[in-house]
Every structure is written in C-alpha cells, then in structure tokens.
Short mmCIF file of C-alpha atoms and ligand atoms in Angstrom, two decimals:
data_model
loop_
_atom_site.label_atom_id
_atom_site.label_comp_id
_atom_site.label_asym_id
_atom_site.label_seq_id
_atom_site.Cartn_x
_atom_site.Cartn_y
_atom_site.Cartn_z
CA MET S 912 0.37 0.34 0.28
CA LYS S 913 0.72 3.33 -0.08
CA ALA S 914 0.68 7.15 1.43
CA SER S 915 1.78 10.14 1.17
CA ILE S 916 3.50 12.29 4.31
CA ARG S 917 3.95 16.14 2.07
CA LEU S 918 5.55 18.93 4.28
CA ASP S 919 6.52 22.84 4.57
CA LEU S 920 8.31 24.45 6.42
CA ASP S 921 6.28 27.58 6.44
CA HIS S 922 3.80 25.26 8.46
CA HIS S 923 4.70 24.15 11.38
CA VAL S 924 2.67 24.51 14.70
CA GLY S 925 5.15 25.70 17.20
CA ASP S 926 8.40 25.58 18.69
CA ILE S 927 8.67 21.81 20.02
CA ASP S 928 9.78 22.57 24.04
CA ARG S 929 12.30 19.90 24.90
CA ARG S 930 10.62 19.63 27.96
CA ILE S 931 7.69 17.35 26.16
CA PHE S 932 10.59 14.98 26.96
CA SER S 933 10.58 14.22 30.90
CA GLY S 934 9.45 11.80 33.23
CA PHE S 935 7.53 11.42 36.64
CA VAL S 936 8.73 8.87 39.58
CA GLU S 937 6.71 8.69 42.89
CA HIS S 938 7.08 6.79 46.45
CA LEU S 939 5.68 4.10 44.91
CA GLY S 940 6.14 0.24 44.82
CA ARG S 941 10.50 -0.36 43.97
CA ALA S 942 10.59 3.41 41.81
CA VAL S 943 12.15 5.06 44.87
CA TYR S 944 13.50 2.50 46.08
CA GLU S 945 15.14 -0.38 44.52
CA GLY S 946 14.12 1.50 41.11
CA ILE S 947 16.73 4.64 41.20
CA PHE S 948 17.44 4.60 44.52
CA ASP S 949 19.08 1.26 45.35
CA PRO S 950 21.98 1.72 48.40
CA ALA S 951 22.14 -2.51 48.57
CA SER S 952 22.45 -3.39 45.35
CA PRO S 953 25.93 -4.04 44.07
CA LEU S 954 25.62 -1.68 41.01
CA SER S 955 24.89 1.83 43.23
CA ASP S 956 27.60 4.52 44.32
CA ALA S 957 28.08 5.90 47.06
CA ASN S 958 24.88 7.69 47.30
CA GLY S 959 22.77 4.44 46.24
CA PHE S 960 21.94 5.77 42.77
CA ARG S 961 21.58 3.01 40.45
CA THR S 962 24.49 3.56 38.49
CA ASP S 963 23.29 1.17 35.13
CA VAL S 964 19.19 2.92 35.40
CA GLY S 965 20.74 6.05 35.72
CA LYS S 966 22.69 5.47 32.53
CA ALA S 967 20.03 3.74 30.53
CA LEU S 968 17.84 7.06 31.59
CA ARG S 969 21.01 9.53 30.34
CA LYS S 970 20.54 8.02 27.04
CA LEU S 971 16.29 9.15 27.21
CA GLY S 972 17.02 12.36 27.44
CA MET S 973 14.40 13.70 30.00
CA ARG S 974 14.78 17.20 30.89
CA PHE S 975 12.23 17.29 33.96
CA MET S 976 11.19 14.82 36.38
CA ARG S 977 8.05 14.39 37.93
CA TYR S 978 8.55 13.78 41.97
CA PRO S 979 6.69 12.65 44.10
CA GLY S 980 3.93 11.52 43.13
CA GLY S 981 1.00 11.28 41.95
CA ASN S 982 -1.46 9.95 44.34
CA PHE S 983 1.24 9.75 47.29
CA VAL S 984 1.91 13.58 46.84
CA SER S 985 -1.17 13.64 48.24
CA ASN S 986 -0.41 12.47 51.57
CA TYR S 987 2.61 12.97 52.16
CA ASP S 988 4.35 15.63 54.40
CA TRP S 989 8.03 16.52 53.02
CA ARG S 990 9.02 17.10 56.16
CA ASP S 991 9.45 13.62 57.48
CA GLY S 992 12.04 13.09 54.23
CA VAL S 993 14.37 15.55 55.20
CA GLY S 994 16.70 16.40 57.70
CA PRO S 995 19.68 13.46 60.02
CA LEU S 996 18.23 9.54 58.58
CA ALA S 997 17.72 8.60 61.96
CA GLU S 998 15.27 11.15 62.69
CA ARG S 999 13.34 10.18 59.75
CA PRO S 1000 9.76 8.96 60.88
CA VAL S 1001 8.48 5.45 59.14
CA ARG S 1002 5.17 6.27 58.32
CA ALA S 1003 2.31 3.70 56.42
CA ASP S 1004 1.41 5.96 52.85
CA PHE S 1005 -2.51 5.95 52.46
CA ALA S 1006 -1.72 6.09 48.63
CA TRP S 1007 -0.14 2.91 47.97
CA LYS S 1008 -1.19 0.89 51.52
CA SER S 1009 2.80 1.18 52.14
CA ILE S 1010 6.05 1.54 54.21
CA GLU S 1011 7.32 4.81 53.41
CA PRO S 1012 10.67 5.05 55.01
CA ASN S 1013 11.92 8.13 54.19
CA THR S 1014 15.20 7.63 53.75
CA PHE S 1015 14.29 8.97 50.14
CA GLY S 1016 13.27 12.70 50.18
CA VAL S 1017 13.40 15.65 48.47
CA ASP S 1018 16.92 16.48 48.96
CA GLU S 1019 18.47 12.92 47.68
CA PHE S 1020 15.76 13.75 45.35
CA VAL S 1021 17.01 16.95 44.51
CA ASN S 1022 20.80 15.57 44.45
CA TRP S 1023 19.97 12.68 42.28
CA CYS S 1024 18.45 15.06 39.36
CA ARG S 1025 21.64 17.14 39.50
CA TRP S 1026 23.74 13.42 38.76
CA MET S 1027 21.37 13.05 36.11
CA ASP S 1028 21.18 16.51 34.52
CA ILE S 1029 17.13 16.73 35.26
CA GLU S 1030 15.46 18.67 36.30
CA PRO S 1031 13.27 18.47 39.21
CA MET S 1032 9.46 19.54 38.67
CA MET S 1033 8.21 18.98 42.76
CA ALA S 1034 4.66 18.36 43.91
CA VAL S 1035 3.07 19.71 46.47
CA ASN S 1036 0.36 18.02 48.84
CA LEU S 1037 -3.00 20.12 48.83
CA GLY S 1038 -4.96 16.54 49.83
CA THR S 1039 -3.62 16.61 53.10
CA LEU S 1040 -1.72 19.64 53.49
CA GLY S 1041 -2.22 23.36 52.34
CA PRO S 1042 -1.06 26.83 50.84
CA ARG S 1043 1.38 27.02 53.85
CA GLU S 1044 3.08 23.68 53.38
CA ALA S 1045 3.63 24.12 50.47
CA ALA S 1046 4.85 27.75 50.86
CA GLU S 1047 7.04 26.77 53.32
CA LEU S 1048 8.80 24.10 50.80
CA VAL S 1049 9.60 26.41 47.91
CA GLU S 1050 11.07 27.96 50.95
CA TYR S 1051 13.18 24.78 52.17
CA CYS S 1052 14.20 24.39 48.26
CA ASN S 1053 14.45 27.97 46.86
CA PHE S 1054 14.73 30.17 49.40
CA PRO S 1055 19.10 31.74 49.52
CA GLY S 1056 19.38 31.38 53.20
CA GLY S 1057 18.37 33.27 56.55
CA THR S 1058 14.91 31.87 57.13
CA HIS S 1059 13.90 28.75 58.76
CA TRP S 1060 13.69 26.53 56.47
CA SER S 1061 16.07 27.87 54.35
CA ASP S 1062 18.62 27.00 56.62
CA ALA S 1063 17.10 24.12 57.66
CA ARG S 1064 18.14 22.92 54.14
CA ARG S 1065 21.59 24.78 54.38
CA GLN S 1066 22.16 22.89 57.30
CA ASN S 1067 20.82 19.28 55.89
CA SER S 1068 22.18 19.49 51.56
CA SER S 1069 23.45 21.97 50.38
CA SER S 1070 24.59 26.24 51.23
CA ASN S 1071 22.87 26.76 47.96
CA PRO S 1072 19.39 27.28 46.51
CA HIS S 1073 17.85 24.25 44.72
CA GLY S 1074 15.98 26.41 42.18
CA ILE S 1075 13.10 24.38 41.75
CA ASN S 1076 11.28 26.13 38.72
CA LEU S 1077 8.29 24.39 37.83
CA TRP S 1078 5.59 23.27 41.09
CA CYS S 1079 2.68 21.37 40.36
CA LEU S 1080 0.09 22.41 42.62
CA GLY S 1081 -1.52 18.97 44.14
CA ASN S 1082 -2.61 15.89 42.11
CA GLU S 1083 -5.92 14.63 40.43
CA MET S 1084 -7.32 16.39 43.15
CA ASP S 1085 -11.22 15.21 41.02
CA GLY S 1086 -9.98 11.16 42.42
CA PRO S 1087 -12.35 10.07 45.01
CA TRP S 1088 -9.27 7.49 45.52
CA GLN S 1089 -7.81 11.21 46.62
CA ALA S 1090 -6.63 11.81 49.46
CA GLY S 1091 -8.03 15.37 50.33
CA ASN S 1092 -10.74 14.92 47.38
CA CYS S 1093 -12.76 18.44 46.55
CA THR S 1094 -14.93 19.97 44.08
CA ALA S 1095 -13.25 21.71 41.92
CA ALA S 1096 -14.53 25.17 43.56
CA GLU S 1097 -12.72 23.90 46.46
CA TYR S 1098 -9.73 23.01 44.76
CA ALA S 1099 -9.15 26.15 42.49
CA ALA S 1100 -9.67 27.91 45.71
CA ARG S 1101 -7.07 25.85 47.79
CA ALA S 1102 -4.57 26.25 44.77
CA GLN S 1103 -5.15 29.78 44.11
CA GLN S 1104 -3.98 30.73 47.38
CA ALA S 1105 -0.78 28.51 47.41
CA GLY S 1106 0.06 29.58 44.14
CA ARG S 1107 -0.23 33.34 45.39
CA LEU S 1108 2.17 31.94 49.00
CA MET S 1109 5.09 29.81 46.87
CA LYS S 1110 5.25 33.00 44.25
CA GLY S 1111 5.23 35.18 46.81
CA ILE S 1112 8.84 33.10 48.11
CA ASP S 1113 10.37 32.38 44.88
CA SER S 1114 8.09 34.92 42.19
CA SER S 1115 10.28 33.10 39.01
CA ILE S 1116 8.37 30.01 39.16
CA GLU S 1117 5.98 27.95 37.03
CA LEU S 1118 2.68 26.63 38.44
CA VAL S 1119 1.23 24.13 37.19
CA ALA S 1120 -2.60 23.35 37.96
CA CYS S 1121 -4.75 20.33 38.76
CA GLY S 1122 -7.24 19.23 35.66
CA SER S 1123 -9.30 16.43 34.95
CA THR S 1124 -7.57 13.09 36.21
CA GLY S 1125 -9.21 11.77 31.94
CA ARG S 1126 -11.92 12.21 29.83
CA TYR S 1127 -13.62 9.22 31.74
CA MET S 1128 -14.37 11.35 34.29
CA ASP S 1129 -17.82 13.15 34.68
CA THR S 1130 -15.47 16.31 36.18
CA TYR S 1131 -13.50 16.16 32.26
CA LEU S 1132 -13.00 20.16 30.98
CA GLU S 1133 -16.18 21.32 33.78
CA TRP S 1134 -13.58 20.45 36.54
CA ASP S 1135 -10.84 22.60 34.45
CA ARG S 1136 -12.68 25.41 33.49
CA VAL S 1137 -13.59 25.93 37.49
CA VAL S 1138 -9.80 25.52 37.63
CA LEU S 1139 -8.89 27.92 35.13
CA GLU S 1140 -11.28 30.25 35.30
CA THR S 1141 -10.20 30.57 38.67
CA CYS S 1142 -6.57 30.65 38.75
CA TRP S 1143 -5.97 31.77 35.21
CA ASP S 1144 -3.78 35.05 36.18
CA ASP S 1145 -1.85 32.07 39.23
CA VAL S 1146 -1.03 29.40 37.08
CA ASP S 1147 0.90 28.58 34.05
CA TYR S 1148 0.21 25.57 32.95
CA ILE S 1149 -2.95 22.56 33.43
CA SER S 1150 -2.17 18.99 33.81
CA ALA S 1151 -4.18 16.50 31.60
CA HIS S 1152 -3.57 12.80 32.64
CA ARG S 1153 -4.05 9.57 30.16
CA TYR S 1154 -3.11 5.92 30.75
CA SER S 1155 -4.67 4.14 28.02
CA ARG S 1156 -5.48 0.54 28.10
CA ASN S 1157 -6.27 -2.47 26.01
CA SER S 1158 -8.60 -4.23 28.10
CA GLN S 1159 -11.30 -5.72 25.51
CA ASP S 1160 -7.87 -7.05 23.60
CA ASP S 1161 -8.92 -5.71 20.36
CA SER S 1162 -5.25 -4.84 18.93
CA ALA S 1163 -6.87 -2.76 15.35
CA TRP S 1164 -8.74 -0.47 18.63
CA PHE S 1165 -5.74 -0.04 21.06
CA LEU S 1166 -3.87 0.71 18.15
CA ALA S 1167 -5.47 3.36 16.84
CA GLU S 1168 -5.92 4.87 20.70
CA GLY S 1169 -3.93 8.29 18.74
CA VAL S 1170 -7.45 9.94 17.44
CA GLU S 1171 -8.95 9.50 21.57
CA ILE S 1172 -5.50 11.69 22.48
CA ASP S 1173 -5.85 14.22 19.94
CA ARG S 1174 -8.89 14.31 20.69
CA VAL S 1175 -8.27 15.26 24.28
CA LEU S 1176 -5.58 17.23 23.16
CA SER S 1177 -8.03 19.45 20.60
CA ASP S 1178 -10.43 19.62 23.97
CA TYR S 1179 -7.58 21.32 25.70
CA ALA S 1180 -6.91 23.61 22.49
CA GLY S 1181 -10.26 24.87 23.01
CA LEU S 1182 -11.30 25.71 26.61
CA LEU S 1183 -8.22 27.00 27.22
CA ALA S 1184 -9.25 29.11 24.15
CA TYR S 1185 -12.46 29.77 25.36
CA VAL S 1186 -11.88 30.33 28.72
CA ARG S 1187 -8.30 33.23 27.65
CA GLY S 1188 -11.75 34.54 25.84
CA VAL S 1189 -13.89 35.35 28.83
CA LYS S 1190 -11.39 36.40 30.29
CA ARG S 1191 -10.17 38.96 27.56
CA SER S 1192 -6.76 38.00 28.83
CA ASP S 1193 -3.68 38.02 26.59
CA LYS S 1194 -1.68 35.70 28.90
CA LYS S 1195 -1.40 31.87 27.17
CA VAL S 1196 -2.01 28.78 30.03
CA TYR S 1197 -0.65 25.57 28.33
CA VAL S 1198 -1.49 21.77 28.80
CA SER S 1199 1.68 19.59 31.11
CA PHE S 1200 0.56 16.53 30.53
CA ASP S 1201 3.13 15.00 33.05
CA GLU S 1202 1.53 11.26 33.54
CA TRP S 1203 1.17 9.20 29.88
CA ASN S 1204 1.74 5.71 29.38
CA VAL S 1205 -0.17 2.42 28.29
CA TRP S 1206 -1.16 1.18 31.42
CA TYR S 1207 -3.72 -1.94 32.19
CA LYS S 1208 -2.42 -5.35 33.16
CA ASP S 1209 -0.57 -5.05 36.74
CA ARG S 1210 -3.30 -3.44 38.72
CA MET S 1211 -2.15 -4.68 42.31
CA ILE S 1212 -1.87 -1.14 43.40
CA ASP S 1213 -1.97 -2.51 47.33
CA GLY S 1214 1.47 -2.98 49.18
CA ALA S 1215 0.42 -4.97 52.09
CA TRP S 1216 2.21 -2.70 54.14
CA SER S 1217 5.33 -4.02 53.20
CA ARG S 1218 8.50 -1.43 51.95
CA ALA S 1219 9.53 -1.11 47.69
CA PRO S 1220 5.91 -4.04 47.57
CA HIS S 1221 5.92 -4.82 43.11
CA LEU S 1222 3.25 -2.65 42.49
CA LEU S 1223 2.33 -2.30 38.77
CA GLU S 1224 4.89 -3.48 37.25
CA GLU S 1225 3.82 -3.59 33.77
CA ILE S 1226 4.84 -4.98 31.48
CA TYR S 1227 5.34 -3.71 28.12
CA ASN S 1228 5.20 -5.61 24.68
CA LEU S 1229 5.32 -4.28 21.03
CA GLU S 1230 1.70 -2.78 20.36
CA ASP S 1231 2.04 -0.22 23.66
CA ALA S 1232 5.87 0.95 21.82
CA LEU S 1233 3.48 1.85 19.67
CA VAL S 1234 0.57 3.87 21.58
CA CYS S 1235 3.33 5.59 22.87
CA ALA S 1236 4.89 6.42 19.82
CA GLN S 1237 1.29 7.80 19.47
CA PHE S 1238 1.06 10.21 22.69
CA LEU S 1239 3.98 11.37 21.24
CA ASN S 1240 2.89 12.42 17.75
CA SER S 1241 0.72 13.78 19.51
CA PHE S 1242 1.92 15.69 21.65
CA LEU S 1243 4.25 17.00 18.54
CA ARG S 1244 1.27 18.12 16.48
CA HIS S 1245 -0.02 20.22 19.79
CA ALA S 1246 2.89 21.60 19.77
CA ASP S 1247 1.40 25.21 19.67
CA ILE S 1248 0.19 23.93 23.57
CA VAL S 1249 1.47 20.76 25.26
CA LYS S 1250 4.73 22.25 26.60
CA ILE S 1251 5.34 19.45 29.43
CA ALA S 1252 5.10 15.82 28.89
CA CYS S 1253 5.97 13.69 31.42
CA LEU S 1254 5.98 9.18 30.59
CA ALA S 1255 4.73 7.97 33.70
CA GLN S 1256 7.12 6.53 35.20
CA ILE S 1257 10.68 5.87 34.61
CA VAL S 1258 11.36 2.89 36.11
CA ASN S 1259 10.01 -0.48 37.71
CA VAL S 1260 6.30 1.35 38.16
CA ILE S 1261 4.48 1.26 35.23
CA ALA S 1262 8.18 2.26 33.63
CA PRO S 1263 10.29 1.04 30.20
CA ILE S 1264 12.81 -0.10 32.80
CA LEU S 1265 12.42 -2.97 35.32
CA THR S 1266 15.41 -3.63 37.60
CA LYS S 1267 16.36 -6.45 39.99
CA PRO S 1268 19.07 -6.24 42.23
CA ASP S 1269 22.19 -6.39 39.79
CA GLY S 1270 20.55 -5.73 37.11
CA MET S 1271 17.91 -4.15 34.34
CA LEU S 1272 15.53 -4.87 31.58
CA ILE S 1273 14.75 -2.62 28.99
CA GLN S 1274 10.95 -2.56 27.79
CA SER S 1275 9.18 -1.73 24.72
CA ILE S 1276 8.14 1.23 25.69
CA TYR S 1277 11.85 2.81 25.75
CA TYR S 1278 12.35 2.63 22.35
CA PRO S 1279 9.79 5.06 20.95
CA PHE S 1280 10.70 7.45 24.05
CA GLN S 1281 14.51 7.37 23.19
CA LEU S 1282 13.73 7.98 19.25
CA PHE S 1283 11.16 11.23 19.21
CA SER S 1284 13.64 12.42 22.59
CA GLN S 1285 16.51 12.15 20.09
CA HIS S 1286 15.56 13.17 16.78
CA ALA S 1287 12.51 15.74 17.50
CA SER S 1288 13.60 19.30 17.29
CA GLY S 1289 12.86 22.32 16.07
CA VAL S 1290 9.39 23.84 15.64
CA SER S 1291 6.68 20.73 14.77
CA LEU S 1292 5.59 20.86 11.34
CA ARG S 1293 1.67 20.00 9.57
CA PRO S 1294 2.01 17.11 7.94
CA ILE S 1295 -0.38 16.61 5.65
CA VAL S 1296 -1.47 13.04 4.97
CA ASP S 1297 -2.79 10.57 2.02
CA GLY S 1298 -3.04 7.05 3.07
CA PRO S 1299 -5.06 4.28 3.17
CA THR S 1300 -7.63 4.18 6.37
CA HIS S 1301 -9.28 0.71 7.78
CA THR S 1302 -11.59 0.16 10.96
CA ALA S 1303 -10.85 0.11 14.00
CA GLY S 1304 -13.17 -1.81 15.93
CA VAL S 1305 -15.77 0.89 17.65
CA ARG S 1306 -13.52 3.87 16.79
CA GLY S 1307 -15.22 3.25 13.04
CA GLU S 1308 -12.62 4.35 10.17
CA VAL S 1309 -9.20 5.52 10.66
CA PRO S 1310 -6.23 6.47 9.00
CA MET S 1311 -3.46 3.51 9.52
CA LEU S 1312 -0.77 6.22 9.73
CA ASP S 1313 -0.36 8.30 12.96
CA VAL S 1314 2.25 10.80 11.69
CA SER S 1315 4.16 14.44 13.35
CA ALA S 1316 7.19 16.03 12.21
CA SER S 1317 9.78 18.34 13.48
CA TYR S 1318 11.93 20.56 10.90
CA ASP S 1319 15.65 22.07 12.80
CA PRO S 1320 16.72 25.15 10.89
CA GLN S 1321 20.10 24.82 12.89
CA CYS S 1322 21.04 21.71 10.77
CA GLU S 1323 19.11 22.13 7.77
CA SER S 1324 17.43 18.92 8.99
CA ILE S 1325 13.64 17.46 9.13
CA SER S 1326 12.50 14.42 10.93
CA VAL S 1327 9.11 12.05 10.14
CA PHE S 1328 7.92 9.69 13.01
CA VAL S 1329 5.65 7.75 11.55
CA VAL S 1330 3.17 4.40 13.00
CA ASN S 1331 1.55 1.84 10.78
CA ARG S 1332 -1.65 0.88 12.87
CA SER S 1333 -2.12 -1.99 10.70
CA LEU S 1334 -1.68 -5.64 11.63
CA THR S 1335 -0.95 -6.97 8.77
CA GLU S 1336 -0.46 -4.34 5.79
CA ASP S 1337 2.65 -2.21 4.97
CA ILE S 1338 2.88 0.74 3.44
CA GLU S 1339 5.56 2.61 1.84
CA ALA S 1340 5.26 6.27 1.99
CA GLN S 1341 6.53 9.53 -0.32
CA VAL S 1342 7.96 12.25 1.92
CA SER S 1343 8.44 15.87 0.09
CA VAL S 1344 9.14 18.57 2.00
CA GLY S 1345 7.38 21.80 -0.09
CA GLY S 1346 9.63 21.16 -3.52
CA LEU S 1347 13.19 20.65 -1.69
CA ARG S 1348 15.30 17.77 -2.22
CA ALA S 1349 17.02 15.37 0.47
CA LYS S 1350 20.20 14.56 0.35
CA PRO S 1351 21.03 10.88 0.17
CA ASP S 1352 22.18 9.93 3.19
CA ILE S 1353 18.44 9.48 4.99
CA GLU S 1354 18.21 8.10 8.38
CA THR S 1355 16.20 5.09 9.33
CA ILE S 1356 15.22 3.86 12.08
CA MET S 1357 12.66 1.07 12.60
CA LEU S 1358 10.47 -0.85 16.13
CA THR S 1359 8.50 -3.29 14.27
CA GLY S 1360 7.47 -6.94 14.79
CA ASP S 1361 4.55 -9.31 13.85
CA ASP S 1362 3.73 -10.22 17.32
CA PRO S 1363 2.04 -7.50 19.09
CA LYS S 1364 2.45 -8.91 22.23
CA ALA S 1365 5.89 -9.56 21.30
CA HIS S 1366 7.98 -8.46 25.11
CA ASN S 1367 10.87 -8.49 25.91
CA THR S 1368 12.37 -10.17 29.26
CA TRP S 1369 15.03 -11.24 30.51
CA GLU S 1370 16.70 -14.56 28.99
CA ARG S 1371 15.23 -12.84 25.87
CA PRO S 1372 15.67 -8.79 26.00
CA ASP S 1373 15.99 -8.01 22.41
CA VAL S 1374 12.32 -8.93 21.21
CA ILE S 1375 11.61 -5.80 20.54
CA SER S 1376 14.82 -3.63 19.63
CA PRO S 1377 15.73 -0.77 16.61
CA ASN S 1378 16.23 -2.14 14.05
CA SER S 1379 17.92 0.29 10.97
CA GLY S 1380 15.23 0.83 8.51
CA THR S 1381 14.83 1.39 4.42
CA ALA S 1382 14.54 4.38 3.02
CA THR S 1383 15.51 5.40 -0.47
CA ARG S 1384 15.83 8.94 -2.23
CA GLY S 1385 13.72 9.49 -5.46
CA ALA S 1386 14.37 11.52 -8.86
CA ASN S 1387 12.77 14.64 -7.12
CA GLY S 1388 14.77 14.80 -4.00
CA GLN S 1389 11.26 12.68 -2.16
CA VAL S 1390 12.33 10.22 0.53
CA PHE S 1391 9.90 6.99 -0.28
CA LEU S 1392 9.80 5.17 3.00
CA LYS S 1393 8.94 1.60 4.61
CA VAL S 1394 7.30 1.96 7.34
CA PRO S 1395 5.97 -1.97 8.26
CA SER S 1396 2.46 -3.19 9.40
CA LEU S 1397 3.27 -3.16 13.39
CA GLY S 1398 5.50 -0.44 13.33
CA LEU S 1399 7.42 3.12 14.12
CA THR S 1400 9.93 4.63 11.09
CA VAL S 1401 12.06 7.14 12.15
CA ALA S 1402 13.66 8.79 9.66
CA ARG S 1403 15.89 11.65 9.81
CA VAL S 1404 16.60 13.65 6.52
CA GLN S 1405 18.93 16.64 5.64
CA LEU S 1406 17.71 18.62 3.21
CA GLU S 1407 19.79 20.34 0.24
CA GLN S 1408 20.32 24.49 0.41
CA ARG S 1409 17.42 26.26 -0.86
CA ASP S 1410 18.52 28.59 -3.99
O1 AHR B 1382 0.98 6.18 38.11
C1 AHR B 1382 -0.01 6.22 38.87
C2 AHR B 1382 -0.64 6.95 39.64
O2 AHR B 1382 -1.99 7.15 38.12
C3 AHR B 1382 -0.12 8.01 39.89
O3 AHR B 1382 0.10 7.66 41.69
C4 AHR B 1382 -1.92 8.65 40.06
O4 AHR B 1382 -1.94 9.93 40.00
C5 AHR B 1382 -2.47 8.55 39.43
O5 AHR B 1382 -3.42 8.07 38.96
#
C-alpha cells in the first residue's frame, strides 16, 4: 500500500518544547526504592543511586522529572523526608498501602536530578496539607538563607538554593481515590491560595494546576474550566493525565489510540482559548501532560503494608510501544499547547526499565521515547497525510498512518515519525518537503515485529528493539519510506541548500 506525507517548512504548529521529554517518579512500589535508589545493590554508587538505571535513563534525554507523586503526594509531608536519617519517621502510606521509610526525600531527589542532569519538577500536597506547607517547601528549596526553612536546607544538604522552577499544585484532586479529594471550586481556591504564597516566596517559579484526571471522569473539562477561570492569572499550566488500555484485547482498536489522544488535546485547546477569551486575557496557559503511558495489565495497587512492594510492574509489548509513539506524535502535533509531558513512570512502576538487584531490563516503550527525544527538535511541522484507512473496532474508520514531523533549522534537517497501525499491511510512504530535495544519506530506524504481544524478557531482552529501516531517495529529491505493519519508522533527512 502507498501513502504520501507532504511537509512544508513554513507550515508549522509551534516550537517543540524539549520539556515534553520528561519523566515522573513516585514513592510507589519499587520506583524510588530498588529503582533509582538502592543502596544495597552492587550496581549503586556511594549515594545509593543505581548507576545502570541512571545510564539507561540518560539516553532518554529527559528534561524534567516530576516527583514525589502522584497519589502519594496527597498525604505526604515533605518534612518527614529531610534532615538526619535517624530522625526521619517511618510512615504508613495511604495511597499504596505501603511502608514509607523516608530515607529518600527532597534533598536526595535533588541530588539525584543533579547527578542525572535533569531538572526537578516538584508536586506539593494539597490534599491533607495546605498552602502554608507548600510555601514552606518553596522556602526550603529556593530561598537563599536566613530563614527557618532555608537554613534547614543549608544545614541538611546545600548552601545554594535548589532552584526548583516547576511546581505542581497537588495531584488528580478530582479523583475520589485521592486524599483530600474535593470539588473543583474548593480545589481552585486552595490552588490559588497556595500558588500565591509560593510565588510570593519565589516569583520566578512556574505552576501547574490540576486538571481533571481524564476523559472518563464526570469532571472532565468542567473541572478544568472552573479551575482555569479561578486561577488563570496565578498558574502557567493545567495538567492532563491519560493511561491507555487494551482491556478488551482488541489490537486494531487499541492501535488507533492516537485518535483519542488528539481529541483530548483538541478539547484542551478549545477550553484554553475559551477561558482566555472570556477573561479578555493576553496571557497564555499551556498543557502539562504530566502523566501518560499505557497501563492496564498490572493493577496491583495494595502494598500490604510492606516496603518497596512489587506494584504496577507492567510488562510492555510491541503494541504498547506503538501507542506510546502515538502519544508523542500527538504532543508534537499539538506543540502549540503542550509544553510539558511526563512519561509515567520511569523505573519498575509502569516503566520502560525493570530492575533486579544485579540487573536491569529495557522494555519496549523505552524505544519510542528514545527515538523521539533524539530526533524531534526545532519546530513541529503540520504533515498532510494522504493514505489508506482501516476499521479500528468501535472507533470506526481511522487512518492507518499516524504521523508527526519536525524541522530543525540549525542543521537543516527534518525528522518524520510514522506509526503504521495496521496489523497486516506494509505501507510505502512518499515524503516530500515543499519542493526541497533530500540529501542522499537518510537515517532510518524502525521498531516493529510480527506479534503485537511480543515483549522483552530477562532471558530474551532484545525481542523488541530498534533496527535500521529502509528509505530511498526519488528523482525529485523526495523520500520513499518503508513503514511496516505494526511498526514505527523514524527518518532523519538532511535537506539540500535552498536557492
Ligand atoms: O502513576 C500511577 C498513578 O496514576 C499516580 O499516582 C496517579 O496520579 C495516577 O492515578
């Protein structure tokens, strides 16, 4: 089958904010303990940081790391996790019914981020704590010194401020499962008050308000409208979360998930424009898609009051990786509103990496993230795709190809990201760039396989991993790309000089 992808360097959606390549790590299961921090492992350094995990994560080029939750944050007291280890309390964690030893807290997290060359993105508890404790955490982290909390930081860890720039005002506060769950109006008032106090301590910080948890919630968008109408002048982003699931085991349907992700982002684009309009505001608020992934197989959320229990240890297969690629495609296609996006999560818990004390396994979803993070830069182009469609279960007729593209003027190159949703049909896509010619050396990478359920195992760790792809240059300088069924093809094309 054939398709055409037409690009024009002047038709772009917006600059690609590199913060869309961010992650999320929560005190949940084995994400922190035995994940990034594992003093007992022979693979850890003197700080207890897992060096193998660090090395694998560095290759993902993540910009920000959201922490410490998630549901965990809504009953977490950050003060438990700072100061001398011997004085830190062991707590019962409400969210995941686990024992929290508090041997890893704010300062350890910031040290880990510095070691990783990643910026911290800190969430505050607006469930069972309030604006005051949130502002005190800003004081602890960002105030230079001479106050109670800034001096405590100087004593505990660092004379220099941690300089944390990005802050989340709670987590999924519309969810009945959330400690301190409340109405939109109550949350909006809480978030506004907290935001004002926090920015009062450090006016340079940026704030993310909680959006509704997802399209399946009754609160969807209406919650967001109330929050945005109240907090428009106080916040910089509204959060969106989505976990995709193939619960009906219908791969054709699941592989069209990008249609739904696009719809959610269009909804947010409309809402943001609406609130800006009714407020007659010149300000812009953007989307922080700060939890996204596939998650439905391992729903074990009860830690039975143990330490570092095995929770949410999802095994990822090929179709999951192709859905992850569609999240990233959609973020690029909505580069004008999506400025931050966090893969949830990074290790052991719904994660691209699994650990055991002396080893690590890379899962399928690692690779789309790596490929997009390495190759998407500059501006996001608006691709015009003409290609076959197929039926995706109850989603109906959908395009077989899901496409995004970027143009980097610095190196005169474009990158094209193409997912083929078909389970059976290979597609040859002709890519043309507004009359410009591709140089002969075209870098092409493919992530594909025959079986949507194929996945990496400890015994066979490379079942799903990228290979080089196939691309040729046509007589007019266009590119012919092979996009196999059940596949992601990424092509990086250098352009010949424009006249
Ligand atoms: O990432 C796992 C959980 O999913 C998070 O704690 C919560 O925010 C979401 O519901």
